[in-house]
Amino acid sequence: MTHDRKANVPVWTLATGDVRVPALTGDEPMTAERLAELRSVLAVLADEPIATLEVHPLPDELDRSRGIALDVASPLAQHLSQLITQSARSSSTAATATAAGEGLYRMVVPAKIAAQFGQGIIRPMAAKGAAGGIRGALVNSTGTIVGGARFVPVGKAAAAGAAGGAGATAGVAFAGSAALTVAAPLVLMAVAVGVSANVDHKRRQAIEHITELLEQLKEQKLEDEHSELDGCRDAIDKATAILLDQGKLGVSLGLDSAVHAINTALGAADRRLAQWLSGLDKLPEGEAVELGTLTKSFPGIDDHGGTFRAHLELATLAIALKRRVVVLQAVEHAQSDPDNLFRNFARALKRDQQRLDELESSIAGVLVRLSALELARPNGLRPVFTNGEVDRLMRAAHRIHRLSDGVTVSSGTTDVAIEIARSTDGSVVVFPALPA
């Protein structure tokens, strides 16, 4: 998506509590670089999380199936509509940009706060057909996000209400401070839905891979594991819908059973990980390894659809499902304490996902170690091997060396962006959260 270089893009600074910071923005337009600097400064100076929210025209083509749709009655849609209405009264830039009723809203949460969500949740999603490309609603073919658009700070909105609770209306920060709109529920809901959409995207990818692998393996035990995990989706989807509408979770949803199945799958992943680590430790250090020796600990590692790869995808699916449950639990925990909404959310999310980060990191370590192995020629009395044996060894070496291709190495926490497409009727679609 491109913008006219003279276009003005409204940008709100959203606080999740009553904070006082120096007036840094003023009313003058700023560049994207200046806006990034402002985010960093606000993250350092403010005690409460501060996000920025921009509004851009909707792209001509937008794949809404990637996100989570919420109707106009949902709290996120209502809080966003309220912010738009109140801002339009006091800002001509905001009024012009939001007059059509639809738009693509981009919320950016600073790295300082994003770190509380953990390293394993927010990661780039590769775009199909583009090596190294990142899938995002605002990115065009050249990687440009906002072109030469000018960002104009939106002044304080004349809003009633107070910061805090899940049903709170938007308020404003203290007089004399920067133009900060207190919007804890809006930030919480955007982050929660964006993170949930992100991990659900990973779940769908894992399902696709597992289905393909199991069609080749035809192994009933793995089929049962897959079916039990995939059966958790319905309960999680319903729980997500209820919580994002600020309802209460009940036993009838079956979420407890789903969590039990996911935890069982994570236990199996832990056991398999221990076996993989043990198998790697038994290999001679610094020496080439025979393929037959390697396949004893990693069955099917030399095959495109082997058991080892199916175990990897089952672990990926279990982690993705558990991460989504953790987000639900964090939202429920935050909504139970309206006076401490966002901090409760971040605290619960960080605490409960630590085990998942460690498991994912350990599996990635196994893949990196495997990809670095050198395969030895098979031992035997024959001095010459058939063309088929040579081809198999070469294919196996290629597949093993590529095991680390899908490993994401953390390069530090970045700002997190959540993109929200708003329709003219006020309903929204929230896209997976991505590094900004």
Coordinates of C-alpha atoms in Angstrom, one line a residue:
M1 CA 0.0 0.0 0.0
T2 CA 1.3 3.4 -0.9
H3 CA 0.4 6.9 0.4
D4 CA 0.5 10.4 -1.0
R5 CA 3.6 12.0 0.4
K6 CA 1.4 15.0 1.4
A7 CA -1.1 12.8 3.2
N8 CA -1.6 13.4 6.9
V9 CA -1.9 10.3 9.1
P10 CA -3.5 10.8 12.5
V11 CA -1.6 9.1 15.4
W12 CA -2.8 8.7 18.9
T13 CA -0.7 8.1 22.0
L14 CA -2.6 5.6 24.1
A15 CA -1.8 5.1 27.8
T16 CA -3.0 2.2 29.9
G17 CA -3.1 4.2 33.1
D18 CA -3.0 7.8 34.4
V19 CA 0.6 8.9 33.6
R20 CA 2.4 12.2 33.4
V21 CA 5.2 12.6 30.8
P22 CA 6.8 15.7 29.2
A23 CA 4.9 17.2 26.2
L24 CA 7.0 15.7 23.4
T25 CA 4.8 15.8 20.4
G26 CA 3.2 19.2 20.0
D27 CA 0.8 19.6 17.1
E28 CA 3.4 19.5 14.2
P29 CA 3.5 16.6 11.7
M30 CA 6.4 14.2 12.1
T31 CA 8.2 11.6 10.1
A32 CA 8.0 7.8 10.6
E33 CA 11.6 8.0 12.1
R34 CA 10.5 10.7 14.5
L35 CA 7.5 8.7 15.5
A36 CA 9.7 5.7 16.3
E37 CA 12.0 7.9 18.4
L38 CA 8.9 9.2 20.2
R39 CA 7.8 5.7 21.1
S40 CA 11.2 4.8 22.5
V41 CA 11.2 8.0 24.7
L42 CA 7.7 7.4 26.0
A43 CA 8.5 3.8 26.8
V44 CA 11.4 5.0 29.0
L45 CA 9.7 8.0 30.6
A46 CA 6.3 6.5 31.4
D47 CA 5.6 4.1 34.2
E48 CA 2.5 2.7 32.4
P49 CA 2.6 1.0 28.9
I50 CA 2.1 3.6 26.2
A51 CA 1.1 2.5 22.6
T52 CA 0.6 4.5 19.4
L53 CA -2.3 4.1 17.0
E54 CA -2.3 5.2 13.4
V55 CA -5.1 5.1 10.9
H56 CA -4.4 4.4 7.2
P57 CA -6.7 3.9 4.2
L58 CA -7.8 0.3 3.7
P59 CA -5.7 -1.5 1.0
D60 CA -7.5 -2.4 -2.2
E61 CA -6.8 -6.1 -1.5
L62 CA -6.8 -7.4 2.1
D63 CA -6.9 -11.0 3.1
R64 CA -9.3 -10.8 6.1
S65 CA -9.2 -14.6 6.5
R66 CA -5.8 -14.2 8.3
G67 CA -7.4 -12.4 11.2
I68 CA -10.0 -12.7 13.9
A69 CA -13.3 -11.0 13.1
L70 CA -15.2 -9.2 15.9
D71 CA -18.6 -7.6 15.4
V72 CA -19.6 -4.1 16.2
A73 CA -20.9 -5.0 19.6
S74 CA -17.6 -6.4 20.8
P75 CA -15.6 -4.4 23.4
L76 CA -12.7 -3.8 21.0
A77 CA -14.9 -2.5 18.2
Q78 CA -16.8 -0.3 20.7
H79 CA -13.7 1.2 22.3
L80 CA -12.2 1.9 18.9
S81 CA -15.5 3.6 17.7
Q82 CA -15.6 5.6 20.9
L83 CA -12.0 6.8 20.4
I84 CA -12.8 7.8 16.8
T85 CA -15.9 9.7 17.7
Q86 CA -14.3 11.6 20.5
S87 CA -11.1 12.4 18.6
A88 CA -13.1 13.7 15.6
R89 CA -14.7 16.4 17.8
S90 CA -11.3 18.0 18.6
S91 CA -9.1 17.1 15.6
S92 CA -9.8 18.0 12.0
T93 CA -7.1 15.6 10.9
A94 CA -8.7 12.7 12.8
A95 CA -12.2 13.8 11.6
T96 CA -11.1 13.7 7.9
A97 CA -9.2 10.4 8.2
T98 CA -12.1 8.6 9.9
A99 CA -15.0 10.2 8.1
A100 CA -15.5 7.2 5.7
G101 CA -16.0 4.9 8.7
E102 CA -13.5 2.4 7.5
G103 CA -9.7 2.3 7.8
L104 CA -6.7 0.2 8.7
Y105 CA -5.6 1.0 12.3
R106 CA -2.1 0.1 13.3
M107 CA -1.3 -0.1 17.0
V108 CA 2.4 -0.3 18.0
V109 CA 3.4 -1.5 21.4
P110 CA 6.9 -0.5 22.5
A111 CA 9.6 -3.2 22.8
K112 CA 9.9 -2.6 26.5
I113 CA 6.3 -3.7 27.0
A114 CA 6.3 -6.3 24.2
A115 CA 9.1 -8.1 26.1
Q116 CA 6.5 -9.0 28.7
F117 CA 4.7 -11.1 26.1
G118 CA 7.7 -13.3 25.8
Q119 CA 10.1 -14.2 23.0
G120 CA 8.2 -17.1 21.5
I121 CA 4.8 -15.5 20.6
I122 CA 5.6 -12.6 18.3
R123 CA 7.6 -13.7 15.3
P124 CA 7.6 -12.7 11.6
M125 CA 5.4 -14.8 9.3
A126 CA 7.0 -15.5 6.0
A127 CA 4.9 -14.5 3.0
K128 CA 4.4 -17.3 0.4
G129 CA 6.5 -16.9 -2.7
A130 CA 8.8 -14.3 -1.3
A131 CA 12.1 -15.4 0.2
G132 CA 12.5 -13.5 3.5
G133 CA 9.3 -11.6 2.9
I134 CA 7.1 -10.7 5.9
R135 CA 3.3 -11.0 5.6
G136 CA 1.7 -7.8 6.7
A137 CA -1.4 -5.8 5.7
L138 CA 0.5 -2.5 5.4
V139 CA 3.6 -3.7 3.6
N140 CA 3.7 -3.3 -0.2
S141 CA 6.0 -5.1 -2.7
T142 CA 8.9 -2.9 -1.9
G143 CA 8.6 -3.3 1.8
T144 CA 7.4 0.3 2.3
I145 CA 4.9 0.7 5.1
V146 CA 3.7 4.3 5.1
G147 CA 5.6 5.9 2.3
G148 CA 6.2 9.6 2.8
A149 CA 3.0 10.2 4.9
R150 CA 3.2 12.7 7.7
F151 CA 2.1 11.7 11.2
V152 CA 0.0 14.3 12.9
P153 CA -0.6 13.9 16.7
V154 CA -4.2 13.8 17.7
G155 CA -4.9 16.3 20.5
K156 CA -6.6 15.5 23.7
A157 CA -10.1 14.2 23.1
A158 CA -13.0 15.6 25.2
A159 CA -13.9 12.3 26.7
A160 CA -15.5 11.3 29.9
G161 CA -14.7 8.2 31.9
A162 CA -11.7 6.8 33.7
A163 CA -8.8 4.5 33.0
G164 CA -8.9 0.9 34.1
G165 CA -11.8 -1.5 34.0
A166 CA -12.8 -3.7 31.2
G167 CA -15.8 -1.5 30.5
A168 CA -14.1 1.8 31.0
T169 CA -14.5 4.6 28.5
A170 CA -11.5 6.4 27.0
G171 CA -10.2 9.2 29.2
V172 CA -7.4 11.7 28.9
A173 CA -4.1 12.2 30.7
F174 CA -3.5 15.0 33.2
A175 CA -3.4 18.6 31.9
G176 CA 0.1 19.8 31.1
S177 CA 1.3 16.4 29.9
A178 CA 1.6 15.0 26.4
A179 CA -1.6 14.2 24.5
L180 CA -2.1 10.7 26.0
T181 CA -5.5 9.1 25.7
V182 CA -6.1 6.6 28.5
A183 CA -7.4 3.5 26.8
A184 CA -6.3 0.4 28.7
P185 CA -9.2 -1.8 27.5
L186 CA -8.5 -0.8 23.9
V187 CA -4.8 -1.7 24.1
L188 CA -5.5 -4.9 26.1
M189 CA -8.1 -6.1 23.6
A190 CA -6.0 -5.3 20.6
V191 CA -2.9 -7.0 22.0
A192 CA -4.9 -10.0 23.2
V193 CA -6.7 -10.6 19.8
G194 CA -3.5 -9.9 17.8
V195 CA -1.5 -12.4 19.8
S196 CA -4.3 -14.9 19.6
A197 CA -4.5 -14.5 15.8
N198 CA -0.7 -14.9 15.6
V199 CA -0.6 -18.2 17.5
D200 CA -3.7 -19.5 15.6
H201 CA -1.8 -18.8 12.3
K202 CA 0.9 -21.1 13.6
R203 CA -1.7 -23.7 14.6
R204 CA -3.1 -23.7 11.1
Q205 CA 0.4 -24.1 9.6
A206 CA 1.1 -27.0 11.9
I207 CA -2.2 -28.7 11.0
E208 CA -1.4 -28.5 7.3
H209 CA 2.1 -30.0 7.8
I210 CA 0.9 -32.8 10.1
T211 CA -2.0 -33.8 7.8
E212 CA 0.5 -34.1 4.9
L213 CA 2.9 -36.1 7.0
L214 CA 0.3 -38.5 8.4
E215 CA -1.1 -39.2 5.0
Q216 CA 2.3 -40.6 4.1
L217 CA 3.0 -42.4 7.4
K218 CA -0.4 -44.0 7.9
E219 CA 0.5 -44.5 11.6
Q220 CA -2.6 -44.9 13.8
K221 CA -1.0 -43.8 17.1
L222 CA 0.1 -40.5 15.6
E223 CA -3.2 -40.1 13.9
D224 CA -4.9 -40.3 17.3
E225 CA -2.5 -37.8 18.8
H226 CA -3.3 -35.4 16.0
S227 CA -7.1 -35.9 16.2
E228 CA -7.1 -35.3 20.0
L229 CA -5.1 -32.1 19.6
D230 CA -7.2 -30.8 16.7
G231 CA -10.3 -31.6 18.6
C232 CA -9.3 -28.8 21.1
R233 CA -9.9 -26.1 18.6
D234 CA -13.6 -25.8 19.0
A235 CA -13.4 -25.3 22.7
I236 CA -10.6 -22.7 22.3
D237 CA -12.4 -20.8 19.6
K238 CA -15.6 -20.6 21.7
A239 CA -13.7 -19.5 24.8
T240 CA -11.9 -16.9 22.7
A241 CA -15.2 -15.5 21.4
I242 CA -16.7 -15.4 24.9
L243 CA -13.8 -13.7 26.6
L244 CA -13.3 -11.1 23.9
D245 CA -17.0 -10.3 24.4
Q246 CA -16.2 -10.0 28.1
G247 CA -18.3 -13.0 29.1
K248 CA -17.5 -15.7 31.7
L249 CA -16.0 -19.1 30.9
G250 CA -18.1 -22.1 31.9
V251 CA -17.5 -25.8 32.3
S252 CA -19.8 -26.5 29.4
L253 CA -17.3 -25.1 26.9
G254 CA -15.0 -28.1 27.4
L255 CA -11.9 -25.9 27.8
D256 CA -10.7 -27.9 30.8
S257 CA -10.7 -31.1 28.7
A258 CA -8.9 -29.3 25.9
V259 CA -6.2 -28.0 28.3
H260 CA -5.8 -31.6 29.6
A261 CA -5.3 -32.9 26.1
I262 CA -2.8 -30.1 25.2
N263 CA -0.8 -30.7 28.4
T264 CA -0.7 -34.4 27.6
A265 CA 0.7 -33.6 24.2
L266 CA 3.3 -31.2 25.7
G267 CA 4.3 -34.0 28.1
A268 CA 4.9 -36.3 25.1
A269 CA 6.9 -33.5 23.5
D270 CA 9.0 -33.2 26.6
R271 CA 9.7 -37.0 26.7
R272 CA 10.6 -37.0 23.0
L273 CA 12.9 -34.0 23.4
A274 CA 14.7 -35.8 26.2
Q275 CA 15.2 -38.8 23.9
W276 CA 16.5 -36.6 21.1
L277 CA 19.0 -34.9 23.4
S278 CA 20.2 -38.2 24.7
G279 CA 20.6 -39.5 21.2
L280 CA 22.6 -36.5 20.2
D281 CA 24.8 -36.8 23.3
K282 CA 25.7 -40.4 22.4
L283 CA 27.0 -39.5 19.0
P284 CA 30.8 -39.2 18.7
E285 CA 31.8 -35.6 18.9
G286 CA 33.5 -34.1 15.8
E287 CA 33.1 -37.3 13.8
A288 CA 30.9 -38.2 10.8
V289 CA 27.8 -40.3 11.7
E290 CA 26.4 -43.2 9.8
L291 CA 22.8 -42.7 8.6
G292 CA 21.7 -46.0 10.2
T293 CA 23.1 -44.9 13.6
L294 CA 21.2 -41.6 13.3
T295 CA 17.9 -43.1 12.4
K296 CA 17.9 -45.2 15.5
S297 CA 17.3 -42.1 17.7
F298 CA 15.6 -40.1 15.0
P299 CA 13.4 -42.5 12.9
G300 CA 12.6 -41.2 9.5
I301 CA 14.9 -38.2 9.8
D302 CA 16.2 -39.0 6.3
D303 CA 12.7 -39.1 4.8
H304 CA 10.4 -36.2 3.9
G305 CA 7.5 -37.7 5.8
G306 CA 9.3 -39.5 8.6
T307 CA 8.1 -40.2 12.2
F308 CA 10.7 -37.7 13.6
R309 CA 9.2 -34.9 11.5
A310 CA 5.7 -35.8 12.5
H311 CA 6.8 -35.6 16.2
L312 CA 8.2 -32.2 15.5
E313 CA 4.9 -30.9 14.0
L314 CA 2.8 -32.4 16.8
A315 CA 5.0 -30.5 19.3
T316 CA 4.6 -27.3 17.3
L317 CA 0.8 -27.8 17.3
A318 CA 0.7 -28.4 21.0
I319 CA 2.8 -25.3 21.7
A320 CA 0.6 -23.2 19.5
L321 CA -2.6 -24.4 21.1
K322 CA -1.1 -23.9 24.6
R323 CA 0.0 -20.4 23.7
R324 CA -3.5 -19.5 22.7
V325 CA -4.9 -20.9 25.9
V326 CA -2.4 -18.9 27.9
V327 CA -3.6 -15.7 26.2
L328 CA -7.2 -16.6 27.1
Q329 CA -6.2 -17.2 30.8
A330 CA -4.3 -13.9 30.8
V331 CA -7.3 -12.0 29.5
E332 CA -9.6 -13.6 32.0
H333 CA -7.2 -12.8 34.8
A334 CA -6.9 -9.2 33.7
Q335 CA -10.6 -8.7 33.4
S336 CA -11.1 -10.1 36.9
D337 CA -9.2 -7.0 38.3
P338 CA -10.6 -3.9 36.5
D339 CA -8.3 -1.6 38.3
N340 CA -5.1 -3.3 37.2
L341 CA -6.2 -4.5 33.8
F342 CA -3.1 -4.3 31.5
R343 CA -0.5 -5.2 34.1
N344 CA -2.3 -8.3 35.1
F345 CA -2.6 -9.3 31.5
A346 CA 1.2 -8.9 30.9
R347 CA 2.2 -10.5 34.1
A348 CA 0.0 -13.6 33.6
L349 CA 1.1 -14.0 30.0
K350 CA 4.8 -13.8 30.9
R351 CA 4.6 -16.2 33.8
D352 CA 2.7 -19.0 32.1
Q353 CA 4.5 -19.0 28.8
Q354 CA 8.0 -19.4 30.2
R355 CA 7.9 -23.2 29.9
L356 CA 6.7 -23.0 26.3
D357 CA 9.6 -20.7 25.4
E358 CA 12.1 -23.2 27.0
L359 CA 10.6 -26.2 25.2
E360 CA 10.5 -24.4 21.8
S361 CA 14.1 -23.2 22.3
S362 CA 15.3 -26.7 23.2
I363 CA 13.7 -28.2 20.2
A364 CA 15.3 -25.5 18.0
G365 CA 18.6 -26.4 19.6
V366 CA 18.2 -30.0 18.6
L367 CA 17.4 -29.1 15.0
V368 CA 20.5 -26.8 14.8
R369 CA 22.7 -29.6 16.2
L370 CA 21.3 -32.1 13.8
S371 CA 21.7 -29.8 10.8
A372 CA 25.4 -29.5 11.6
L373 CA 26.1 -33.2 11.5
E374 CA 28.2 -34.8 8.8
L375 CA 27.0 -38.1 7.4
A376 CA 29.6 -40.9 6.9
R377 CA 29.7 -43.5 4.2
P378 CA 28.0 -46.8 5.3
N379 CA 30.4 -49.4 6.7
G380 CA 30.5 -52.6 4.6
L381 CA 32.7 -55.1 2.8
R382 CA 31.8 -53.7 -0.6
P383 CA 34.2 -51.1 -1.9
V384 CA 31.6 -49.7 -4.3
F385 CA 28.1 -48.6 -3.6
T386 CA 25.1 -48.6 -5.9
N387 CA 23.8 -45.4 -7.5
G388 CA 20.7 -45.8 -5.4
E389 CA 22.7 -45.9 -2.1
V390 CA 24.6 -42.9 -3.1
D391 CA 21.5 -41.0 -4.1
R392 CA 19.8 -41.9 -0.8
L393 CA 22.8 -40.7 1.2
M394 CA 22.9 -37.4 -0.7
R395 CA 19.2 -36.8 -0.2
A396 CA 19.4 -37.6 3.4
A397 CA 22.3 -35.2 3.9
H398 CA 20.5 -32.4 2.2
R399 CA 17.3 -32.9 4.2
I400 CA 19.2 -33.1 7.5
H401 CA 21.2 -30.0 6.8
R402 CA 18.0 -28.1 6.1
L403 CA 16.4 -28.9 9.4
S404 CA 17.6 -25.6 10.9
D405 CA 16.0 -23.6 8.0
G406 CA 12.8 -23.1 10.0
V407 CA 14.5 -22.2 13.2
T408 CA 13.9 -18.6 14.3
V409 CA 16.8 -17.2 16.2
S410 CA 15.7 -14.4 18.6
S411 CA 17.5 -11.1 17.8
G412 CA 16.0 -9.2 20.7
T413 CA 12.6 -7.9 21.4
T414 CA 11.2 -5.4 18.9
D415 CA 8.1 -3.1 18.9
V416 CA 5.0 -5.1 18.2
A417 CA 2.4 -4.0 15.6
I418 CA -1.3 -5.1 15.6
E419 CA -3.2 -4.1 12.5
I420 CA -7.0 -3.7 12.7
A421 CA -9.3 -3.4 9.7
R422 CA -12.4 -1.5 10.5
S423 CA -15.5 -1.6 8.3
T424 CA -18.1 1.1 7.8
D425 CA -20.5 -0.7 10.2
G426 CA -17.9 -0.6 13.0
S427 CA -17.0 -4.3 13.0
V428 CA -13.3 -5.1 13.0
V429 CA -10.8 -7.8 11.9
V430 CA -7.6 -8.0 13.9
F431 CA -4.6 -9.4 12.1
P432 CA -1.8 -11.5 13.7
A433 CA 0.6 -9.4 15.8
L434 CA 4.0 -8.9 14.1
P435 CA 7.3 -7.3 14.9
A436 CA 6.9 -3.6 13.9

